[in-house]
Amino acid sequence: MTPRRALFTAVLAACILTTACSRPDTTPLPTTASPPFVCDHVPLQAVERMTGLRNPPAKGSFELAPADGDREGWCGVYRPDEEEVKVLDIELATNNDPGRVESEVRDGAKRLPRILADADGYYSATRFGDHAGALAVLIRGKSMLVVDMDRGAEGRDHEADVVALMRLIAPRLLGDAVPSPTPGKGS
């Protein structure tokens, strides 16, 4: 075997072994929200596992103690390349549709498990082009928290991930206690 052919064979074998032996990270999301955070309130570790991206760029902020009482804000997490494709969008807004949850559940969405005592919500799988994702919506009073993941990490349960992220951030963003912002990425 020539040295060139031996090198080619070794490189090919290394590529095959690397591809065959690498598995998607299916580790569950953390069960407690701990720093570091993106956008002051979203755990970076959870975002990295859900999206499969390491240290992704994030933009946005949340206003949790406004003078008018209406909490609002957003956080966008992006693919770290020139295109800045948004892979995860979290929005805190006013809900103007009191029948939203029941309507979505009738149309096939699944009801969220209890996250906050006086809140109700739903979740479902989504498709964005060739990419699989999921959506979760939690409504408490007139506030609505949306976790919309357009591009989840391959091999993960995207619905379980958006529900788990909702469990992590809803108490901080919709709960009675207003947490102080935690310095972090996307602040």
PDB file of N, CA and C in Angstrom, residues 36-137:
ATOM      1  N   PRO A  36     -24.824  30.471  34.135  1.00  0.00           N
ATOM      2  CA  PRO A  36     -25.053  31.742  33.454  1.00  0.00           C
ATOM      3  C   PRO A  36     -26.382  31.751  32.706  1.00  0.00           C
ATOM      4  N   PHE A  37     -26.885  32.973  32.477  1.00  0.00           N
ATOM      5  CA  PHE A  37     -28.145  33.174  31.777  1.00  0.00           C
ATOM      6  C   PHE A  37     -27.904  33.934  30.479  1.00  0.00           C
ATOM      7  N   VAL A  38     -28.794  33.738  29.508  1.00  0.00           N
ATOM      8  CA  VAL A  38     -28.870  34.625  28.352  1.00  0.00           C
ATOM      9  C   VAL A  38     -30.081  35.510  28.599  1.00  0.00           C
ATOM     10  N   CYS A  39     -30.031  36.723  28.135  1.00  0.00           N
ATOM     11  CA  CYS A  39     -31.140  37.674  28.299  1.00  0.00           C
ATOM     12  C   CYS A  39     -31.567  37.781  29.766  1.00  0.00           C
ATOM     13  N   ASP A  40     -30.643  37.654  30.678  1.00  0.00           N
ATOM     14  CA  ASP A  40     -30.815  37.817  32.127  1.00  0.00           C
ATOM     15  C   ASP A  40     -31.605  36.729  32.842  1.00  0.00           C
ATOM     16  N   HIS A  41     -32.437  35.949  32.155  1.00  0.00           N
ATOM     17  CA  HIS A  41     -33.333  35.025  32.850  1.00  0.00           C
ATOM     18  C   HIS A  41     -33.434  33.629  32.246  1.00  0.00           C
ATOM     19  N   VAL A  42     -32.738  33.356  31.155  1.00  0.00           N
ATOM     20  CA  VAL A  42     -32.868  32.072  30.456  1.00  0.00           C
ATOM     21  C   VAL A  42     -31.557  31.291  30.626  1.00  0.00           C
ATOM     22  N   PRO A  43     -31.602  30.119  31.279  1.00  0.00           N
ATOM     23  CA  PRO A  43     -30.366  29.373  31.549  1.00  0.00           C
ATOM     24  C   PRO A  43     -29.628  28.953  30.272  1.00  0.00           C
ATOM     25  N   LEU A  44     -28.376  29.371  30.168  1.00  0.00           N
ATOM     26  CA  LEU A  44     -27.557  29.063  28.998  1.00  0.00           C
ATOM     27  C   LEU A  44     -27.412  27.557  28.794  1.00  0.00           C
ATOM     28  N   GLN A  45     -27.223  26.801  29.864  1.00  0.00           N
ATOM     29  CA  GLN A  45     -27.040  25.350  29.734  1.00  0.00           C
ATOM     30  C   GLN A  45     -28.255  24.708  29.061  1.00  0.00           C
ATOM     31  N   ALA A  46     -29.449  25.135  29.425  1.00  0.00           N
ATOM     32  CA  ALA A  46     -30.664  24.593  28.806  1.00  0.00           C
ATOM     33  C   ALA A  46     -30.720  24.957  27.327  1.00  0.00           C
ATOM     34  N   VAL A  47     -30.409  26.211  27.009  1.00  0.00           N
ATOM     35  CA  VAL A  47     -30.420  26.672  25.616  1.00  0.00           C
ATOM     36  C   VAL A  47     -29.427  25.863  24.782  1.00  0.00           C
ATOM     37  N   GLU A  48     -28.235  25.626  25.316  1.00  0.00           N
ATOM     38  CA  GLU A  48     -27.228  24.872  24.573  1.00  0.00           C
ATOM     39  C   GLU A  48     -27.684  23.443  24.298  1.00  0.00           C
ATOM     40  N   ARG A  49     -28.272  22.796  25.280  1.00  0.00           N
ATOM     41  CA  ARG A  49     -28.735  21.420  25.068  1.00  0.00           C
ATOM     42  C   ARG A  49     -29.877  21.366  24.063  1.00  0.00           C
ATOM     43  N   MET A  50     -30.835  22.273  24.189  1.00  0.00           N
ATOM     44  CA  MET A  50     -31.999  22.277  23.295  1.00  0.00           C
ATOM     45  C   MET A  50     -31.612  22.490  21.840  1.00  0.00           C
ATOM     46  N   THR A  51     -30.696  23.432  21.630  1.00  0.00           N
ATOM     47  CA  THR A  51     -30.364  23.852  20.270  1.00  0.00           C
ATOM     48  C   THR A  51     -29.169  23.114  19.686  1.00  0.00           C
ATOM     49  N   GLY A  52     -28.354  22.506  20.542  1.00  0.00           N
ATOM     50  CA  GLY A  52     -27.136  21.856  20.073  1.00  0.00           C
ATOM     51  C   GLY A  52     -26.027  22.845  19.759  1.00  0.00           C
ATOM     52  N   LEU A  53     -26.212  24.110  20.113  1.00  0.00           N
ATOM     53  CA  LEU A  53     -25.220  25.151  19.846  1.00  0.00           C
ATOM     54  C   LEU A  53     -24.459  25.476  21.122  1.00  0.00           C
ATOM     55  N   ARG A  54     -23.174  25.704  21.015  1.00  0.00           N
ATOM     56  CA  ARG A  54     -22.368  26.085  22.168  1.00  0.00           C
ATOM     57  C   ARG A  54     -22.185  27.590  22.180  1.00  0.00           C
ATOM     58  N   ASN A  55     -22.525  28.196  23.303  1.00  0.00           N
ATOM     59  CA  ASN A  55     -22.363  29.627  23.505  1.00  0.00           C
ATOM     60  C   ASN A  55     -23.003  30.450  22.380  1.00  0.00           C
ATOM     61  N   PRO A  56     -24.280  30.209  22.066  1.00  0.00           N
ATOM     62  CA  PRO A  56     -24.917  30.911  20.944  1.00  0.00           C
ATOM     63  C   PRO A  56     -25.170  32.385  21.262  1.00  0.00           C
ATOM     64  N   PRO A  57     -25.131  33.234  20.249  1.00  0.00           N
ATOM     65  CA  PRO A  57     -25.459  34.642  20.462  1.00  0.00           C
ATOM     66  C   PRO A  57     -26.928  34.786  20.864  1.00  0.00           C
ATOM     67  N   ALA A  58     -27.201  35.717  21.773  1.00  0.00           N
ATOM     68  CA  ALA A  58     -28.575  35.980  22.213  1.00  0.00           C
ATOM     69  C   ALA A  58     -28.774  37.480  22.330  1.00  0.00           C
ATOM     70  N   LYS A  59     -29.989  37.923  22.021  1.00  0.00           N
ATOM     71  CA  LYS A  59     -30.340  39.342  22.113  1.00  0.00           C
ATOM     72  C   LYS A  59     -31.696  39.456  22.774  1.00  0.00           C
ATOM     73  N   GLY A  60     -31.893  40.518  23.531  1.00  0.00           N
ATOM     74  CA  GLY A  60     -33.196  40.791  24.111  1.00  0.00           C
ATOM     75  C   GLY A  60     -33.138  41.002  25.607  1.00  0.00           C
ATOM     76  N   SER A  61     -34.293  41.377  26.167  1.00  0.00           N
ATOM     77  CA  SER A  61     -34.402  41.599  27.606  1.00  0.00           C
ATOM     78  C   SER A  61     -35.878  41.541  27.997  1.00  0.00           C
ATOM     79  N   PHE A  62     -36.113  41.452  29.293  1.00  0.00           N
ATOM     80  CA  PHE A  62     -37.473  41.383  29.821  1.00  0.00           C
ATOM     81  C   PHE A  62     -37.681  42.503  30.828  1.00  0.00           C
ATOM     82  N   GLU A  63     -38.849  43.130  30.781  1.00  0.00           N
ATOM     83  CA  GLU A  63     -39.244  44.162  31.741  1.00  0.00           C
ATOM     84  C   GLU A  63     -40.253  43.513  32.672  1.00  0.00           C
ATOM     85  N   LEU A  64     -39.822  43.213  33.908  1.00  0.00           N
ATOM     86  CA  LEU A  64     -40.671  42.459  34.823  1.00  0.00           C
ATOM     87  C   LEU A  64     -41.349  43.319  35.881  1.00  0.00           C
ATOM     88  N   ALA A  65     -40.998  44.589  35.969  1.00  0.00           N
ATOM     89  CA  ALA A  65     -41.639  45.468  36.944  1.00  0.00           C
ATOM     90  C   ALA A  65     -41.977  46.818  36.312  1.00  0.00           C
ATOM     91  N   PRO A  66     -42.728  46.814  35.210  1.00  0.00           N
ATOM     92  CA  PRO A  66     -43.061  48.077  34.550  1.00  0.00           C
ATOM     93  C   PRO A  66     -44.096  48.861  35.358  1.00  0.00           C
ATOM     94  N   ALA A  67     -44.142  50.157  35.134  1.00  0.00           N
ATOM     95  CA  ALA A  67     -45.080  51.018  35.850  1.00  0.00           C
ATOM     96  C   ALA A  67     -46.528  50.625  35.572  1.00  0.00           C
ATOM     97  N   ASP A  68     -46.833  50.197  34.345  1.00  0.00           N
ATOM     98  CA  ASP A  68     -48.217  49.843  34.007  1.00  0.00           C
ATOM     99  C   ASP A  68     -48.586  48.425  34.433  1.00  0.00           C
ATOM    100  N   GLY A  69     -47.614  47.659  34.943  1.00  0.00           N
ATOM    101  CA  GLY A  69     -47.893  46.308  35.424  1.00  0.00           C
ATOM    102  C   GLY A  69     -47.871  45.228  34.364  1.00  0.00           C
ATOM    103  N   ASP A  70     -47.768  45.592  33.099  1.00  0.00           N
ATOM    104  CA  ASP A  70     -47.752  44.602  32.020  1.00  0.00           C
ATOM    105  C   ASP A  70     -46.318  44.172  31.725  1.00  0.00           C
ATOM    106  N   ARG A  71     -45.966  42.979  32.197  1.00  0.00           N
ATOM    107  CA  ARG A  71     -44.625  42.461  31.936  1.00  0.00           C
ATOM    108  C   ARG A  71     -44.485  42.188  30.445  1.00  0.00           C
ATOM    109  N   GLU A  72     -43.297  42.454  29.928  1.00  0.00           N
ATOM    110  CA  GLU A  72     -43.075  42.205  28.505  1.00  0.00           C
ATOM    111  C   GLU A  72     -41.595  42.019  28.228  1.00  0.00           C
ATOM    112  N   GLY A  73     -41.308  41.521  27.052  1.00  0.00           N
ATOM    113  CA  GLY A  73     -39.925  41.376  26.627  1.00  0.00           C
ATOM    114  C   GLY A  73     -39.759  40.203  25.688  1.00  0.00           C
ATOM    115  N   TRP A  74     -38.538  39.991  25.266  1.00  0.00           N
ATOM    116  CA  TRP A  74     -38.239  38.911  24.334  1.00  0.00           C
ATOM    117  C   TRP A  74     -36.773  38.533  24.459  1.00  0.00           C
ATOM    118  N   CYS A  75     -36.479  37.355  23.971  1.00  0.00           N
ATOM    119  CA  CYS A  75     -35.104  36.870  23.916  1.00  0.00           C
ATOM    120  C   CYS A  75     -34.979  36.021  22.663  1.00  0.00           C
ATOM    121  N   GLY A  76     -34.067  36.381  21.803  1.00  0.00           N
ATOM    122  CA  GLY A  76     -33.799  35.605  20.599  1.00  0.00           C
ATOM    123  C   GLY A  76     -32.432  34.948  20.702  1.00  0.00           C
ATOM    124  N   VAL A  77     -32.362  33.673  20.372  1.00  0.00           N
ATOM    125  CA  VAL A  77     -31.100  32.932  20.356  1.00  0.00           C
ATOM    126  C   VAL A  77     -30.824  32.575  18.900  1.00  0.00           C
ATOM    127  N   TYR A  78     -29.587  32.817  18.474  1.00  0.00           N
ATOM    128  CA  TYR A  78     -29.246  32.719  17.059  1.00  0.00           C
ATOM    129  C   TYR A  78     -28.143  31.699  16.802  1.00  0.00           C
ATOM    130  N   ARG A  79     -28.142  31.197  15.577  1.00  0.00           N
ATOM    131  CA  ARG A  79     -27.047  30.346  15.121  1.00  0.00           C
ATOM    132  C   ARG A  79     -25.814  31.240  14.983  1.00  0.00           C
ATOM    133  N   PRO A  80     -24.653  30.801  15.460  1.00  0.00           N
ATOM    134  CA  PRO A  80     -23.465  31.668  15.423  1.00  0.00           C
ATOM    135  C   PRO A  80     -22.765  31.666  14.061  1.00  0.00           C
ATOM    136  N   ASP A  81     -23.422  32.241  13.074  1.00  0.00           N
ATOM    137  CA  ASP A  81     -22.800  32.362  11.757  1.00  0.00           C
ATOM    138  C   ASP A  81     -23.207  33.697  11.151  1.00  0.00           C
ATOM    139  N   GLU A  82     -22.797  33.931   9.939  1.00  0.00           N
ATOM    140  CA  GLU A  82     -23.063  35.218   9.298  1.00  0.00           C
ATOM    141  C   GLU A  82     -24.554  35.481   9.095  1.00  0.00           C
ATOM    142  N   GLU A  83     -25.326  34.430   8.913  1.00  0.00           N
ATOM    143  CA  GLU A  83     -26.747  34.588   8.605  1.00  0.00           C
ATOM    144  C   GLU A  83     -27.585  34.981   9.817  1.00  0.00           C
ATOM    145  N   GLU A  84     -27.098  34.723  11.027  1.00  0.00           N
ATOM    146  CA  GLU A  84     -27.832  34.982  12.265  1.00  0.00           C
ATOM    147  C   GLU A  84     -29.260  34.448  12.199  1.00  0.00           C
ATOM    148  N   VAL A  85     -29.394  33.175  11.921  1.00  0.00           N
ATOM    149  CA  VAL A  85     -30.704  32.531  11.889  1.00  0.00           C
ATOM    150  C   VAL A  85     -31.173  32.314  13.319  1.00  0.00           C
ATOM    151  N   LYS A  86     -32.386  32.781  13.620  1.00  0.00           N
ATOM    152  CA  LYS A  86     -32.937  32.612  14.961  1.00  0.00           C
ATOM    153  C   LYS A  86     -33.371  31.161  15.135  1.00  0.00           C
ATOM    154  N   VAL A  87     -32.901  30.522  16.209  1.00  0.00           N
ATOM    155  CA  VAL A  87     -33.248  29.132  16.475  1.00  0.00           C
ATOM    156  C   VAL A  87     -34.230  29.003  17.638  1.00  0.00           C
ATOM    157  N   LEU A  88     -34.258  30.012  18.515  1.00  0.00           N
ATOM    158  CA  LEU A  88     -35.126  29.983  19.686  1.00  0.00           C
ATOM    159  C   LEU A  88     -35.621  31.390  19.954  1.00  0.00           C
ATOM    160  N   ASP A  89     -36.926  31.514  20.150  1.00  0.00           N
ATOM    161  CA  ASP A  89     -37.537  32.814  20.406  1.00  0.00           C
ATOM    162  C   ASP A  89     -38.392  32.685  21.661  1.00  0.00           C
ATOM    163  N   ILE A  90     -38.157  33.551  22.626  1.00  0.00           N
ATOM    164  CA  ILE A  90     -38.937  33.560  23.860  1.00  0.00           C
ATOM    165  C   ILE A  90     -39.573  34.933  23.967  1.00  0.00           C
ATOM    166  N   GLU A  91     -40.894  34.966  24.120  1.00  0.00           N
ATOM    167  CA  GLU A  91     -41.607  36.237  24.195  1.00  0.00           C
ATOM    168  C   GLU A  91     -42.501  36.274  25.415  1.00  0.00           C
ATOM    169  N   LEU A  92     -42.524  37.427  26.061  1.00  0.00           N
ATOM    170  CA  LEU A  92     -43.422  37.705  27.172  1.00  0.00           C
ATOM    171  C   LEU A  92     -44.282  38.869  26.718  1.00  0.00           C
ATOM    172  N   ALA A  93     -45.575  38.634  26.589  1.00  0.00           N
ATOM    173  CA  ALA A  93     -46.463  39.639  26.011  1.00  0.00           C
ATOM    174  C   ALA A  93     -47.830  39.588  26.682  1.00  0.00           C
ATOM    175  N   THR A  94     -48.707  40.481  26.242  1.00  0.00           N
ATOM    176  CA  THR A  94     -50.082  40.502  26.725  1.00  0.00           C
ATOM    177  C   THR A  94     -50.906  39.518  25.911  1.00  0.00           C
ATOM    178  N   ASN A  95     -51.717  38.723  26.607  1.00  0.00           N
ATOM    179  CA  ASN A  95     -52.621  37.789  25.933  1.00  0.00           C
ATOM    180  C   ASN A  95     -53.958  38.486  25.728  1.00  0.00           C
ATOM    181  N   ASN A  96     -54.377  38.620  24.488  1.00  0.00           N
ATOM    182  CA  ASN A  96     -55.658  39.255  24.182  1.00  0.00           C
ATOM    183  C   ASN A  96     -56.732  38.251  23.805  1.00  0.00           C
ATOM    184  N   ASP A  97     -56.455  36.959  23.958  1.00  0.00           N
ATOM    185  CA  ASP A  97     -57.406  35.922  23.573  1.00  0.00           C
ATOM    186  C   ASP A  97     -57.635  34.974  24.747  1.00  0.00           C
ATOM    187  N   PRO A  98     -58.691  35.204  25.541  1.00  0.00           N
ATOM    188  CA  PRO A  98     -58.928  34.361  26.712  1.00  0.00           C
ATOM    189  C   PRO A  98     -59.214  32.903  26.363  1.00  0.00           C
ATOM    190  N   GLY A  99     -59.617  32.594  25.142  1.00  0.00           N
ATOM    191  CA  GLY A  99     -59.913  31.224  24.749  1.00  0.00           C
ATOM    192  C   GLY A  99     -58.781  30.531  24.015  1.00  0.00           C
ATOM    193  N   ARG A 100     -57.604  31.129  24.004  1.00  0.00           N
ATOM    194  CA  ARG A 100     -56.468  30.621  23.221  1.00  0.00           C
ATOM    195  C   ARG A 100     -56.102  29.185  23.585  1.00  0.00           C
ATOM    196  N   VAL A 101     -55.950  28.882  24.867  1.00  0.00           N
ATOM    197  CA  VAL A 101     -55.500  27.543  25.271  1.00  0.00           C
ATOM    198  C   VAL A 101     -56.511  26.489  24.844  1.00  0.00           C
ATOM    199  N   GLU A 102     -57.781  26.703  25.161  1.00  0.00           N
ATOM    200  CA  GLU A 102     -58.811  25.717  24.803  1.00  0.00           C
ATOM    201  C   GLU A 102     -58.883  25.524  23.294  1.00  0.00           C
ATOM    202  N   SER A 103     -58.774  26.594  22.545  1.00  0.00           N
ATOM    203  CA  SER A 103     -58.824  26.511  21.086  1.00  0.00           C
ATOM    204  C   SER A 103     -57.654  25.686  20.538  1.00  0.00           C
ATOM    205  N   GLU A 104     -56.452  25.936  21.035  1.00  0.00           N
ATOM    206  CA  GLU A 104     -55.271  25.201  20.561  1.00  0.00           C
ATOM    207  C   GLU A 104     -55.337  23.723  20.946  1.00  0.00           C
ATOM    208  N   VAL A 105     -55.832  23.431  22.153  1.00  0.00           N
ATOM    209  CA  VAL A 105     -55.959  22.035  22.588  1.00  0.00           C
ATOM    210  C   VAL A 105     -56.991  21.313  21.717  1.00  0.00           C
ATOM    211  N   ARG A 106     -58.097  21.982  21.399  1.00  0.00           N
ATOM    212  CA  ARG A 106     -59.097  21.391  20.492  1.00  0.00           C
ATOM    213  C   ARG A 106     -58.497  21.098  19.122  1.00  0.00           C
ATOM    214  N   ASP A 107     -57.552  21.940  18.696  1.00  0.00           N
ATOM    215  CA  ASP A 107     -56.929  21.781  17.380  1.00  0.00           C
ATOM    216  C   ASP A 107     -55.743  20.815  17.384  1.00  0.00           C
ATOM    217  N   GLY A 108     -55.479  20.146  18.508  1.00  0.00           N
ATOM    218  CA  GLY A 108     -54.454  19.114  18.532  1.00  0.00           C
ATOM    219  C   GLY A 108     -53.247  19.363  19.412  1.00  0.00           C
ATOM    220  N   ALA A 109     -53.116  20.558  19.963  1.00  0.00           N
ATOM    221  CA  ALA A 109     -51.996  20.811  20.876  1.00  0.00           C
ATOM    222  C   ALA A 109     -52.224  20.045  22.179  1.00  0.00           C
ATOM    223  N   LYS A 110     -51.161  19.835  22.920  1.00  0.00           N
ATOM    224  CA  LYS A 110     -51.254  19.152  24.212  1.00  0.00           C
ATOM    225  C   LYS A 110     -51.235  20.193  25.323  1.00  0.00           C
ATOM    226  N   ARG A 111     -51.997  19.930  26.374  1.00  0.00           N
ATOM    227  CA  ARG A 111     -52.028  20.858  27.502  1.00  0.00           C
ATOM    228  C   ARG A 111     -50.728  20.733  28.300  1.00  0.00           C
ATOM    229  N   LEU A 112     -50.168  21.871  28.690  1.00  0.00           N
ATOM    230  CA  LEU A 112     -48.966  21.865  29.520  1.00  0.00           C
ATOM    231  C   LEU A 112     -49.276  21.280  30.890  1.00  0.00           C
ATOM    232  N   PRO A 113     -48.327  20.585  31.487  1.00  0.00           N
ATOM    233  CA  PRO A 113     -48.516  20.181  32.882  1.00  0.00           C
ATOM    234  C   PRO A 113     -48.538  21.440  33.755  1.00  0.00           C
ATOM    235  N   ARG A 114     -49.023  21.314  34.964  1.00  0.00           N
ATOM    236  CA  ARG A 114     -49.116  22.473  35.859  1.00  0.00           C
ATOM    237  C   ARG A 114     -47.710  23.011  36.146  1.00  0.00           C
ATOM    238  N   ILE A 115     -47.511  24.283  35.848  1.00  0.00           N
ATOM    239  CA  ILE A 115     -46.224  24.938  36.079  1.00  0.00           C
ATOM    240  C   ILE A 115     -46.373  26.011  37.147  1.00  0.00           C
ATOM    241  N   LEU A 116     -47.405  26.834  37.019  1.00  0.00           N
ATOM    242  CA  LEU A 116     -47.769  27.826  38.033  1.00  0.00           C
ATOM    243  C   LEU A 116     -49.219  27.565  38.412  1.00  0.00           C
ATOM    244  N   ALA A 117     -49.550  27.783  39.670  1.00  0.00           N
ATOM    245  CA  ALA A 117     -50.873  27.417  40.189  1.00  0.00           C
ATOM    246  C   ALA A 117     -52.029  27.997  39.375  1.00  0.00           C
ATOM    247  N   ASP A 118     -51.941  29.228  38.969  1.00  0.00           N
ATOM    248  CA  ASP A 118     -53.065  29.869  38.282  1.00  0.00           C
ATOM    249  C   ASP A 118     -52.763  30.148  36.809  1.00  0.00           C
ATOM    250  N   ALA A 119     -52.016  29.258  36.187  1.00  0.00           N
ATOM    251  CA  ALA A 119     -51.659  29.430  34.773  1.00  0.00           C
ATOM    252  C   ALA A 119     -52.083  28.197  33.988  1.00  0.00           C
ATOM    253  N   ASP A 120     -52.309  28.385  32.698  1.00  0.00           N
ATOM    254  CA  ASP A 120     -52.692  27.291  31.813  1.00  0.00           C
ATOM    255  C   ASP A 120     -51.946  27.479  30.497  1.00  0.00           C
ATOM    256  N   GLY A 121     -51.697  26.383  29.803  1.00  0.00           N
ATOM    257  CA  GLY A 121     -50.973  26.515  28.554  1.00  0.00           C
ATOM    258  C   GLY A 121     -51.006  25.257  27.720  1.00  0.00           C
ATOM    259  N   TYR A 122     -50.289  25.309  26.608  1.00  0.00           N
ATOM    260  CA  TYR A 122     -50.256  24.193  25.662  1.00  0.00           C
ATOM    261  C   TYR A 122     -48.884  24.126  25.006  1.00  0.00           C
ATOM    262  N   TYR A 123     -48.641  22.983  24.339  1.00  0.00           N
ATOM    263  CA  TYR A 123     -47.404  22.824  23.584  1.00  0.00           C
ATOM    264  C   TYR A 123     -47.662  21.918  22.393  1.00  0.00           C
ATOM    265  N   SER A 124     -46.800  22.020  21.388  1.00  0.00           N
ATOM    266  CA  SER A 124     -46.940  21.171  20.203  1.00  0.00           C
ATOM    267  C   SER A 124     -45.637  21.151  19.421  1.00  0.00           C
ATOM    268  N   ALA A 125     -45.504  20.136  18.572  1.00  0.00           N
ATOM    269  CA  ALA A 125     -44.356  20.045  17.671  1.00  0.00           C
ATOM    270  C   ALA A 125     -44.576  21.013  16.514  1.00  0.00           C
ATOM    271  N   THR A 126     -43.490  21.505  15.940  1.00  0.00           N
ATOM    272  CA  THR A 126     -43.570  22.410  14.795  1.00  0.00           C
ATOM    273  C   THR A 126     -42.554  21.978  13.741  1.00  0.00           C
ATOM    274  N   ARG A 127     -42.729  22.487  12.548  1.00  0.00           N
ATOM    275  CA  ARG A 127     -41.760  22.293  11.466  1.00  0.00           C
ATOM    276  C   ARG A 127     -41.433  23.671  10.919  1.00  0.00           C
ATOM    277  N   PHE A 128     -40.167  23.903  10.665  1.00  0.00           N
ATOM    278  CA  PHE A 128     -39.706  25.141  10.054  1.00  0.00           C
ATOM    279  C   PHE A 128     -38.810  24.725   8.902  1.00  0.00           C
ATOM    280  N   GLY A 129     -39.392  24.656   7.713  1.00  0.00           N
ATOM    281  CA  GLY A 129     -38.639  24.134   6.574  1.00  0.00           C
ATOM    282  C   GLY A 129     -38.279  22.685   6.821  1.00  0.00           C
ATOM    283  N   ASP A 130     -37.000  22.380   6.761  1.00  0.00           N
ATOM    284  CA  ASP A 130     -36.520  21.017   7.007  1.00  0.00           C
ATOM    285  C   ASP A 130     -36.212  20.766   8.479  1.00  0.00           C
ATOM    286  N   HIS A 131     -36.463  21.737   9.324  1.00  0.00           N
ATOM    287  CA  HIS A 131     -36.059  21.645  10.723  1.00  0.00           C
ATOM    288  C   HIS A 131     -37.247  21.361  11.630  1.00  0.00           C
ATOM    289  N   ALA A 132     -37.021  20.487  12.606  1.00  0.00           N
ATOM    290  CA  ALA A 132     -38.049  20.167  13.595  1.00  0.00           C
ATOM    291  C   ALA A 132     -37.859  21.058  14.812  1.00  0.00           C
ATOM    292  N   GLY A 133     -38.970  21.443  15.407  1.00  0.00           N
ATOM    293  CA  GLY A 133     -38.937  22.274  16.597  1.00  0.00           C
ATOM    294  C   GLY A 133     -40.175  22.033  17.427  1.00  0.00           C
ATOM    295  N   ALA A 134     -40.460  22.966  18.326  1.00  0.00           N
ATOM    296  CA  ALA A 134     -41.642  22.857  19.173  1.00  0.00           C
ATOM    297  C   ALA A 134     -41.989  24.229  19.726  1.00  0.00           C
ATOM    298  N   LEU A 135     -43.217  24.339  20.194  1.00  0.00           N
ATOM    299  CA  LEU A 135     -43.761  25.586  20.716  1.00  0.00           C
ATOM    300  C   LEU A 135     -44.455  25.289  22.034  1.00  0.00           C
ATOM    301  N   ALA A 136     -44.261  26.158  23.027  1.00  0.00           N
ATOM    302  CA  ALA A 136     -44.998  26.066  24.286  1.00  0.00           C
ATOM    303  C   ALA A 136     -45.495  27.460  24.637  1.00  0.00           C
ATOM    304  N   VAL A 137     -46.745  27.542  25.096  1.00  0.00           N
ATOM    305  CA  VAL A 137     -47.360  28.813  25.472  1.00  0.00           C
ATOM    306  C   VAL A 137     -47.973  28.644  26.850  1.00  0.00           C
TER     307      VAL A 137
END
